[in-house]
Tab-separated table of C-alpha atoms in Angstrom:
chain	number	residue	atom	x	y	z
A	1	MET	CA	3.881	-36.842	17.825
A	2	SER	CA	6.185	-37.371	14.819
A	3	THR	CA	8.373	-35.044	13.329
A	4	PRO	CA	6.995	-33.303	10.094
A	5	ARG	CA	8.731	-34.266	6.930
A	6	ILE	CA	9.837	-31.627	5.007
A	7	PRO	CA	9.045	-32.223	1.122
A	8	ASP	CA	11.624	-32.590	-0.973
A	9	GLU	CA	10.751	-29.868	-3.501
A	10	LEU	CA	10.874	-27.282	-0.514
A	11	ARG	CA	14.175	-28.813	1.113
A	12	ARG	CA	15.775	-28.639	-2.450
A	13	ALA	CA	14.747	-24.911	-2.958
A	14	VAL	CA	15.831	-23.854	0.532
A	15	ALA	CA	19.227	-25.672	0.286
A	16	ALA	CA	19.769	-24.049	-3.270
A	17	ASP	CA	19.480	-20.646	-1.640
A	18	LEU	CA	20.641	-20.902	1.821
A	19	LYS	CA	23.076	-17.829	2.030
A	20	PRO	CA	23.272	-15.763	5.030
A	21	VAL	CA	20.904	-12.924	5.064
A	22	ARG	CA	21.227	-9.698	7.543
A	23	PRO	CA	17.556	-8.569	8.866
A	24	LEU	CA	16.307	-5.747	7.328
A	25	PRO	CA	17.058	-2.722	9.436
A	26	ALA	CA	14.342	-1.136	11.499
A	27	PRO	CA	11.440	0.839	9.423
A	28	TRP	CA	12.745	4.162	10.652
A	29	VAL	CA	16.082	3.318	9.874
A	30	ARG	CA	14.919	2.470	6.124
A	31	ALA	CA	13.010	5.689	5.847
A	32	ALA	CA	16.051	7.495	7.124
A	33	GLU	CA	17.713	6.164	3.640
A	34	VAL	CA	14.808	8.329	2.015
A	35	GLY	CA	15.939	11.247	4.386
A	36	VAL	CA	19.218	11.190	2.851
A	37	TRP	CA	17.502	12.194	-0.311
A	38	ALA	CA	15.309	14.510	1.343
A	39	ALA	CA	18.580	16.426	3.006
A	40	ALA	CA	20.108	16.756	-0.281
A	41	ALA	CA	16.979	18.366	-1.601
A	42	LEU	CA	16.560	20.629	1.062
A	43	LEU	CA	20.290	21.929	0.446
A	44	LEU	CA	20.060	21.728	-3.405
A	45	VAL	CA	16.827	23.294	-4.013
A	46	PRO	CA	17.446	26.762	-2.284
A	47	ALA	CA	21.161	26.652	-3.856
A	48	LEU	CA	19.722	26.054	-7.344
A	49	PHE	CA	16.225	28.279	-7.481
A	50	GLY	CA	16.967	30.614	-4.527
A	51	VAL	CA	14.955	30.599	-1.388
A	52	ARG	CA	11.350	32.063	-1.930
A	53	ASP	CA	11.091	36.081	-2.014
A	54	ASP	CA	8.809	36.701	0.594
A	55	ALA	CA	11.137	34.729	2.897
A	56	ALA	CA	11.830	37.925	4.902
A	57	ALA	CA	8.411	38.500	5.293
A	58	LEU	CA	7.385	34.909	6.416
A	59	GLY	CA	10.283	34.708	8.802
A	60	LEU	CA	12.732	31.671	9.441
A	61	LEU	CA	9.910	29.691	11.125
A	62	MET	CA	7.312	29.852	8.159
A	63	THR	CA	10.092	29.038	5.773
A	64	TRP	CA	12.592	26.864	6.880
A	65	GLY	CA	10.893	25.574	10.012
A	66	ALA	CA	7.829	24.856	8.077
A	67	GLY	CA	9.601	22.996	5.020
A	68	ILE	CA	11.664	20.965	7.503
A	69	ALA	CA	8.722	20.054	9.510
A	70	GLU	CA	6.665	18.874	6.365
A	71	VAL	CA	9.905	17.013	5.307
A	72	ALA	CA	9.943	15.384	8.970
A	73	ALA	CA	6.299	14.577	8.828
A	74	GLY	CA	6.924	12.665	5.266
A	75	LEU	CA	9.751	10.831	6.537
A	76	LEU	CA	7.690	9.602	9.443
A	77	VAL	CA	4.785	8.410	7.169
A	78	VAL	CA	7.815	6.635	4.885
A	79	ALA	CA	8.437	4.815	7.940
A	80	VAL	CA	5.011	3.702	8.510
A	81	ALA	CA	5.013	2.746	5.116
A	82	MET	CA	8.242	0.518	5.843
A	83	ALA	CA	6.572	-1.133	9.004
A	84	GLU	CA	3.913	-2.344	6.401
A	85	GLY	CA	6.708	-4.046	4.589
A	86	ILE	CA	7.176	-6.382	8.048
A	87	PRO	CA	4.589	-9.225	7.836
A	88	GLY	CA	2.703	-8.794	11.242
A	89	GLY	CA	4.681	-5.688	11.858
A	90	GLY	CA	2.153	-3.139	10.264
A	91	LEU	CA	-0.204	-0.878	11.911
A	92	SER	CA	-4.198	-1.070	12.393
A	93	PRO	CA	-6.538	0.110	9.953
A	94	LEU	CA	-7.249	2.897	12.272
A	95	ARG	CA	-3.568	4.045	12.704
A	96	ARG	CA	-2.742	3.541	8.899
A	97	GLY	CA	-5.944	5.884	8.112
A	98	LEU	CA	-4.293	8.404	10.897
A	99	ALA	CA	-0.949	8.560	9.512
A	100	LEU	CA	-2.730	9.305	6.136
A	101	LEU	CA	-4.788	12.006	7.356
A	102	GLY	CA	-1.967	13.139	9.664
A	103	GLY	CA	0.267	13.452	6.464
A	104	VAL	CA	-2.522	15.623	4.629
A	105	ALA	CA	-3.199	17.633	7.726
A	106	VAL	CA	0.579	18.687	7.999
A	107	GLN	CA	0.490	19.784	4.332
A	108	VAL	CA	-2.983	21.624	4.477
A	109	GLY	CA	-1.844	23.203	7.968
A	110	VAL	CA	1.501	24.522	6.427
A	111	ALA	CA	-0.270	25.862	3.598
A	112	VAL	CA	-2.855	27.780	5.563
A	113	LEU	CA	-0.516	29.016	7.989
A	114	THR	CA	1.773	30.492	5.316
A	115	TRP	CA	-1.100	32.022	3.697
A	116	MET	CA	-2.204	33.444	6.980
A	117	ARG	CA	1.118	34.916	7.569
A	118	ALA	CA	1.499	36.424	4.210
A	119	PRO	CA	-2.137	36.672	2.900
A	120	ALA	CA	-0.956	39.127	-0.237
A	121	GLY	CA	0.755	36.160	-2.087
A	122	GLY	CA	3.595	36.281	-4.264
A	123	ASP	CA	4.100	36.370	-8.233
A	124	ALA	CA	1.639	33.438	-9.100
A	125	ALA	CA	2.216	34.400	-12.895
A	126	ALA	CA	6.209	33.739	-12.674
A	127	HIS	CA	5.362	30.491	-10.844
A	128	GLY	CA	2.667	28.826	-12.707
A	129	GLY	CA	0.839	25.934	-10.957
A	130	ALA	CA	2.134	23.665	-13.591
A	131	SER	CA	5.428	24.365	-12.858
A	132	CYS	CA	5.128	23.878	-9.488
A	133	PHE	CA	3.204	20.575	-10.108
A	134	ALA	CA	6.311	19.358	-12.290
A	135	MET	CA	8.992	20.493	-9.825
A	136	GLN	CA	7.061	18.698	-6.807
A	137	GLY	CA	7.014	15.625	-9.206
A	138	MET	CA	10.704	15.826	-10.131
A	139	LEU	CA	11.611	16.201	-6.290
A	140	GLY	CA	9.381	13.520	-5.320
A	141	LEU	CA	9.646	10.705	-8.014
A	142	PRO	CA	13.299	9.734	-6.654
A	143	ALA	CA	11.870	9.627	-3.083
A	144	LEU	CA	9.116	7.558	-4.153
A	145	ALA	CA	11.303	5.087	-6.302
A	146	LEU	CA	13.579	4.761	-3.456
A	147	ALA	CA	10.752	3.831	-0.795
A	148	VAL	CA	9.006	1.670	-3.237
A	149	TRP	CA	12.295	-0.244	-3.833
A	150	LEU	CA	13.033	-0.542	-0.115
A	151	LEU	CA	9.424	-1.776	0.275
A	152	VAL	CA	9.672	-4.625	-2.239
A	153	ARG	CA	13.044	-5.852	-0.894
A	154	ALA	CA	10.686	-6.543	2.106
A	155	LEU	CA	7.298	-8.438	2.008
A	156	PRO	CA	4.326	-5.837	2.337
A	157	VAL	CA	1.452	-7.768	3.004
A	158	ARG	CA	-0.773	-4.849	2.073
A	159	PRO	CA	0.845	-3.554	-0.913
A	160	ARG	CA	-1.499	-1.080	-2.020
A	161	TRP	CA	-1.581	0.606	1.685
A	162	ALA	CA	2.111	0.476	1.862
A	163	GLY	CA	2.556	2.058	-1.761
A	164	ALA	CA	-0.053	4.718	-0.891
A	165	LEU	CA	1.866	5.705	2.702
A	166	ALA	CA	5.171	5.636	0.828
A	167	GLY	CA	3.687	7.816	-1.947
A	168	LEU	CA	2.123	10.521	0.390
A	169	GLY	CA	5.689	10.319	2.422
A	170	ALA	CA	7.523	11.181	-0.779
A	171	GLY	CA	4.931	13.866	-1.892
A	172	LEU	CA	5.326	15.548	1.632
A	173	VAL	CA	9.129	15.376	1.333
A	174	ALA	CA	8.714	17.138	-2.003
A	175	ASP	CA	6.383	19.665	-1.028
A	176	GLY	CA	8.510	20.404	2.001
A	177	VAL	CA	11.413	21.230	-0.033
A	178	TRP	CA	9.573	23.008	-2.717
A	179	HIS	CA	7.870	25.069	-0.108
A	180	LEU	CA	11.709	26.938	0.415
A	181	ALA	CA	11.392	27.886	-3.366
A	182	CYS	CA	8.295	28.668	-4.472
A	183	PRO	CA	7.070	32.304	-3.391
A	184	VAL	CA	3.041	31.752	-4.120
A	185	CYS	CA	1.141	31.798	-0.495
A	186	ASP	CA	-2.096	32.098	-2.448
A	187	LEU	CA	-3.892	29.131	-0.744
A	188	GLY	CA	-5.695	27.958	-4.058
A	189	HIS	CA	-2.146	27.598	-5.861
A	190	VAL	CA	-0.763	25.885	-2.838
A	191	LEU	CA	-4.000	23.392	-2.348
A	192	VAL	CA	-4.553	22.798	-6.114
A	193	TRP	CA	-0.948	22.454	-7.332
A	194	HIS	CA	1.145	21.409	-4.491
A	195	GLY	CA	-1.683	19.478	-3.078
A	196	GLY	CA	-2.223	17.776	-6.293
A	197	ALA	CA	1.304	16.796	-6.501
A	198	THR	CA	1.087	15.088	-3.319
A	199	VAL	CA	-2.272	13.301	-4.278
A	200	ALA	CA	-0.608	12.253	-7.477
A	201	MET	CA	2.111	10.907	-5.719
A	202	THR	CA	-0.082	9.031	-3.197
A	203	LEU	CA	-1.937	7.636	-6.244
A	204	ALA	CA	1.584	6.383	-7.913
A	205	GLY	CA	2.481	4.774	-4.893
A	206	PHE	CA	-0.704	3.026	-4.941
A	207	LEU	CA	-0.669	1.823	-8.555
A	208	LEU	CA	2.676	0.369	-7.933
A	209	GLY	CA	1.707	-1.477	-5.001
A	210	ALA	CA	-1.433	-2.790	-7.084
A	211	LEU	CA	1.287	-3.794	-9.747
A	212	TRP	CA	3.820	-5.460	-7.505
A	213	GLU	CA	0.555	-7.589	-5.814
A	214	ARG	CA	-0.483	-8.449	-9.360
A	215	ARG	CA	3.016	-9.513	-10.139
A	216	ARG	CA	3.160	-11.724	-7.061
A	217	LEU	CA	-0.488	-13.069	-7.782
A	218	SER	CA	0.640	-14.481	-11.331
A	219	ARG	CA	3.781	-16.097	-9.691
A	220	LEU	CA	1.553	-17.913	-7.526
A	221	ARG	CA	1.251	-21.614	-8.066
B	1	MET	CA	9.299	-24.792	21.453
B	2	SER	CA	9.046	-21.608	23.188
B	3	ASP	CA	9.009	-18.130	21.597
B	4	ASP	CA	12.678	-17.234	22.525
B	5	GLU	CA	13.941	-20.823	21.229
B	6	LEU	CA	12.223	-19.801	17.782
B	7	ALA	CA	13.751	-16.426	17.771
B	8	THR	CA	17.194	-18.070	18.275
B	9	ARG	CA	16.502	-20.704	15.357
B	10	MET	CA	15.099	-18.198	13.225
B	11	ALA	CA	18.441	-16.080	13.637
B	12	ALA	CA	20.471	-19.011	13.035
B	13	TYR	CA	18.467	-19.752	9.942
B	14	GLN	CA	19.087	-16.228	8.971
B	15	GLY	CA	22.494	-17.056	9.129
B	16	GLY	CA	22.418	-19.699	6.773
B	17	ASP	CA	22.109	-22.921	9.068
B	18	MET	CA	19.829	-25.681	7.514
B	19	ALA	CA	19.406	-27.330	10.713
B	20	ALA	CA	17.679	-24.282	12.252
B	21	PHE	CA	15.370	-24.395	9.204
B	22	GLU	CA	14.463	-27.936	9.948
B	23	ALA	CA	13.912	-27.320	13.586
B	24	LEU	CA	11.568	-24.396	12.679
B	25	TYR	CA	10.001	-26.420	10.092
B	26	ALA	CA	9.505	-29.061	12.809
B	27	ALA	CA	8.008	-26.496	15.270
B	28	LEU	CA	5.805	-24.588	12.830
B	29	ALA	CA	4.634	-26.737	10.154
B	30	PRO	CA	2.004	-28.468	12.401
B	31	PRO	CA	0.471	-25.329	13.641
B	32	LEU	CA	0.660	-23.574	10.430
B	33	GLY	CA	-1.014	-26.384	8.678
B	34	ARG	CA	-3.812	-26.372	11.262
B	35	TYR	CA	-4.112	-22.515	10.866
B	36	LEU	CA	-4.199	-23.087	6.925
B	37	ARG	CA	-6.406	-25.823	7.431
B	38	ALA	CA	-8.905	-23.695	9.207
B	39	LEU	CA	-8.434	-20.845	6.515
B	40	THR	CA	-9.237	-23.164	3.542
B	41	ARG	CA	-11.342	-25.995	5.417
B	42	ASP	CA	-9.714	-28.259	2.875
B	43	ARG	CA	-6.771	-30.579	3.864
B	44	ALA	CA	-5.133	-30.890	0.355
B	45	ARG	CA	-5.499	-27.315	-0.290
B	46	ALA	CA	-3.882	-26.641	2.938
B	47	GLU	CA	-1.021	-28.939	2.524
B	48	ASP	CA	-0.204	-26.874	-0.967
B	49	LEU	CA	-0.346	-23.552	0.810
B	50	LEU	CA	1.905	-24.751	3.683
B	51	GLN	CA	4.580	-25.674	1.037
B	52	GLU	CA	3.956	-22.021	-0.217
B	53	THR	CA	4.098	-20.441	3.026
B	54	PHE	CA	7.443	-21.845	3.636
B	55	LEU	CA	8.881	-20.896	0.392
B	56	GLN	CA	7.624	-17.247	1.142
B	57	LEU	CA	8.921	-17.499	4.570
B	58	HIS	CA	12.420	-18.377	3.003
B	59	ARG	CA	12.373	-15.874	0.361
B	60	ALA	CA	11.290	-13.145	3.205
B	61	ARG	CA	13.594	-14.447	5.875
B	62	ARG	CA	15.553	-11.089	6.070
B	63	THR	CA	12.040	-9.388	6.852
B	64	TYR	CA	11.881	-11.188	10.132
B	65	LEU	CA	13.627	-8.723	12.872
B	66	PRO	CA	15.186	-10.207	16.272
B	67	PRO	CA	14.230	-10.442	18.770
B	68	ARG	CA	10.584	-10.044	17.749
B	69	PRO	CA	8.269	-12.974	18.246
B	70	VAL	CA	8.520	-15.560	15.207
B	71	LYS	CA	4.988	-16.561	15.129
B	72	PRO	CA	3.053	-13.519	14.240
B	73	TRP	CA	5.599	-13.110	11.684
B	74	ALA	CA	5.118	-16.624	10.123
B	75	TYR	CA	1.265	-16.597	10.571
B	76	ALA	CA	0.933	-13.342	9.021
B	77	ILE	CA	3.016	-14.899	6.071
B	78	ALA	CA	0.631	-17.635	5.870
B	79	ARG	CA	-2.132	-15.759	6.103
B	80	ASN	CA	-1.093	-13.463	2.886
B	81	VAL	CA	-0.150	-16.643	1.118
B	82	PHE	CA	-3.825	-17.877	1.803
B	83	LEU	CA	-5.477	-14.669	0.615
B	84	MET	CA	-3.212	-14.388	-2.404
B	85	ALA	CA	-4.208	-17.859	-3.417
B	86	ARG	CA	-7.819	-16.825	-2.755
B	87	ARG	CA	-7.467	-13.771	-5.051
B	88	ALA	CA	-5.938	-15.929	-7.712
B	89	ALA	CA	-8.445	-18.539	-7.671
B	90	THR	CA	-11.299	-15.967	-7.844
B	91	ARG	CA	-9.355	-14.253	-10.789
B	92	ARG	CA	-9.286	-17.572	-12.478
B	93	GLY	CA	-12.979	-18.105	-11.955
B	94	ARG	CA	-12.607	-20.994	-9.650
B	95	HIS	CA	-14.650	-20.799	-6.411
B	96	GLU	CA	-14.236	-23.693	-4.132
B	97	THR	CA	-17.120	-24.704	-2.288
B	98	LEU	CA	-17.407	-27.406	0.389
B	99	ALA	CA	-20.258	-29.973	-0.135
B	100	ASP	CA	-23.093	-29.776	2.849
B	101	ASP	CA	-21.891	-33.197	4.139
B	102	GLU	CA	-18.432	-32.626	4.127
B	103	LEU	CA	-16.890	-32.296	7.376
B	104	PRO	CA	-14.994	-29.065	7.661
B	105	GLU	CA	-11.281	-29.296	8.816
B	106	LEU	CA	-11.766	-26.901	11.612
B	107	PRO	CA	-9.845	-27.208	14.795
B	108	VAL	CA	-11.974	-26.948	17.838
B	109	PRO	CA	-10.924	-24.511	20.516
B	110	PRO	CA	-10.729	-26.126	23.988
B	111	GLU	CA	-12.880	-23.487	25.539
B	112	ALA	CA	-15.826	-24.546	22.972
B	113	GLU	CA	-15.424	-28.106	23.604
B	114	SER	CA	-17.904	-28.067	26.472
B	115	LEU	CA	-20.750	-26.583	23.823
B	116	GLY	CA	-21.161	-29.774	22.230
B	117	ASP	CA	-19.442	-32.613	20.340
B	118	ARG	CA	-16.460	-31.989	18.446
B	119	ASP	CA	-18.188	-32.306	15.106
B	120	ALA	CA	-21.137	-30.113	15.941
B	121	VAL	CA	-18.738	-27.388	16.934
B	122	ARG	CA	-16.922	-27.771	13.958
B	123	ARG	CA	-19.897	-27.644	11.856
B	124	ALA	CA	-21.176	-24.502	13.807
B	125	LEU	CA	-17.685	-22.909	13.486
B	126	VAL	CA	-18.093	-22.941	9.877
B	127	HIS	CA	-21.105	-20.295	10.284
B	128	VAL	CA	-19.162	-17.723	12.397
B	129	PRO	CA	-17.999	-15.097	9.994
B	130	GLU	CA	-14.506	-15.554	8.693
B	131	ASP	CA	-12.499	-13.137	10.579
B	132	ARG	CA	-14.129	-13.843	14.032
B	133	ARG	CA	-13.349	-17.422	13.262
B	134	GLU	CA	-10.051	-16.874	12.565
B	135	ALA	CA	-9.281	-14.634	15.540
B	136	LEU	CA	-11.008	-17.313	17.696
B	137	VAL	CA	-8.873	-20.258	16.601
B	138	LEU	CA	-5.406	-18.117	16.801
B	139	HIS	CA	-6.054	-17.219	20.133
B	140	HIS	CA	-8.006	-20.458	21.554
B	141	VAL	CA	-6.365	-23.074	19.637
B	142	HIS	CA	-2.837	-21.419	18.627
B	143	GLY	CA	-2.330	-19.490	21.934
B	144	LEU	CA	-1.490	-16.505	20.067
B	145	SER	CA	-1.967	-13.420	22.348
B	146	PHE	CA	-4.727	-11.038	21.414
B	147	ARG	CA	-1.695	-8.422	20.250
B	148	GLU	CA	-0.287	-11.233	18.150
B	149	VAL	CA	-3.589	-11.982	16.700
B	150	GLY	CA	-3.913	-8.404	15.816
B	151	ALA	CA	-0.589	-8.237	14.042
B	152	VAL	CA	-1.498	-11.320	12.028
B	153	GLN	CA	-4.886	-10.020	11.010
B	154	GLY	CA	-3.428	-6.280	10.507
B	155	VAL	CA	-5.847	-5.023	13.310
B	156	SER	CA	-5.334	-3.484	16.685
B	157	GLU	CA	-5.218	-5.764	19.686
B	158	GLY	CA	-8.759	-4.339	20.878
B	159	ALA	CA	-10.361	-5.260	17.471
B	160	ALA	CA	-8.625	-8.674	17.600
B	161	LYS	CA	-9.969	-9.280	20.851
B	162	LEU	CA	-13.594	-8.320	19.912
B	163	ARG	CA	-13.365	-10.595	17.002
B	164	ALA	CA	-12.697	-13.512	19.065
B	165	HIS	CA	-15.351	-12.682	21.636
B	166	ARG	CA	-17.996	-12.093	19.178
B	167	GLY	CA	-17.050	-15.319	17.327
B	168	MET	CA	-17.130	-17.206	20.676
B	169	ILE	CA	-20.674	-15.840	21.249
B	170	GLU	CA	-21.886	-16.748	18.119
B	171	LEU	CA	-20.457	-20.066	18.166
B	172	ARG	CA	-22.354	-20.610	21.760
B	173	ALA	CA	-25.416	-19.083	20.173
B	174	ARG	CA	-25.340	-21.736	17.187
B	175	LEU	CA	-24.799	-24.710	19.321
B	176	GLY	CA	-27.672	-23.661	21.938
B	177	PRO	CA	-27.811	-24.482	25.465
B	178	PRO	CA	-25.717	-27.885	26.465
B	179	ALA	CA	-27.722	-30.998	26.568
B	180	GLU	CA	-28.839	-32.043	30.006
B	181	ASP	CA	-27.933	-35.872	31.104
B	182	PRO	CA	-31.073	-37.672	30.903
């Protein structure tokens, strides 16, 4: 069998850009880059806003423990998104769905456990839902931007899925951090405003993935 | 070229070695071309997509993580190029269909050769649903393991196995019992 000849156009394109490249780090290593932001936020938010007023009643486990667990779950979902950036390296639809549902379950679980521990709730008037939504957005957007930047440096073959997972991960990181500062345990407040912020972040990731895909489509010959 | 050799060449290519790219092209272009022909059922279009695949593969070469197998990575890129091209064509309102008398460019799995003559098998393959046909071809023609087929198609190993199995059942059903010798 004869050796296939490389078309001239392809040979020129490859030769023009043959600089050595380093393979991307493993997905969990790239997710750890988002973890740097999460760690900084975990230190800064309590320092700037103070730890929630009901921290003593909730205990260390339901304050710091739950917040850090949610951040860890968020980083795990970001790692799943990073795996989607490797062609042939993503998860099956079932596992992707489980990652999405698992992330949602962690946030709902933390909300319910916190509410059960302190059912009286905090001062909801002083911490209106919209301000929590905005704070979580501010905490989550840098994580989302970083995760999406890391994603598009790879080649996600299902960019909308990858974006949604990155958005959910960023949303969970933000909720885990803000859990340390928001003193409201009321389930309605947490599910609507905190959960809403995570949903918004997931949708933002999905849309960014769709935009990136659209851009790739328009560039295709 | 063995999987280990492909991985070694790929690492050298990532290091900027043009000879390694040429060796990879020699090893991967024929099977990827056949795979794209199976997807597009159009030789000229498959040729275009093959070049686009290697361009994408070049741009995304840092997404190959040694020492993982090269083939699932390369086939997943080829598949993505095909799907993107099809979407782009749909957006432009261009629908490419084959004429009934046109013989589809489909590779015949060795396991299916006993079911009938090659042309009959090719024609029957056209009617096997795309995801099943693709799994069938990737496993039986290209020699990818079901785990690798799953990675290319973005499904689990079990789902890939089921698709190929159902594809083969459908192919057998379409071809009917083998003709008896007179």
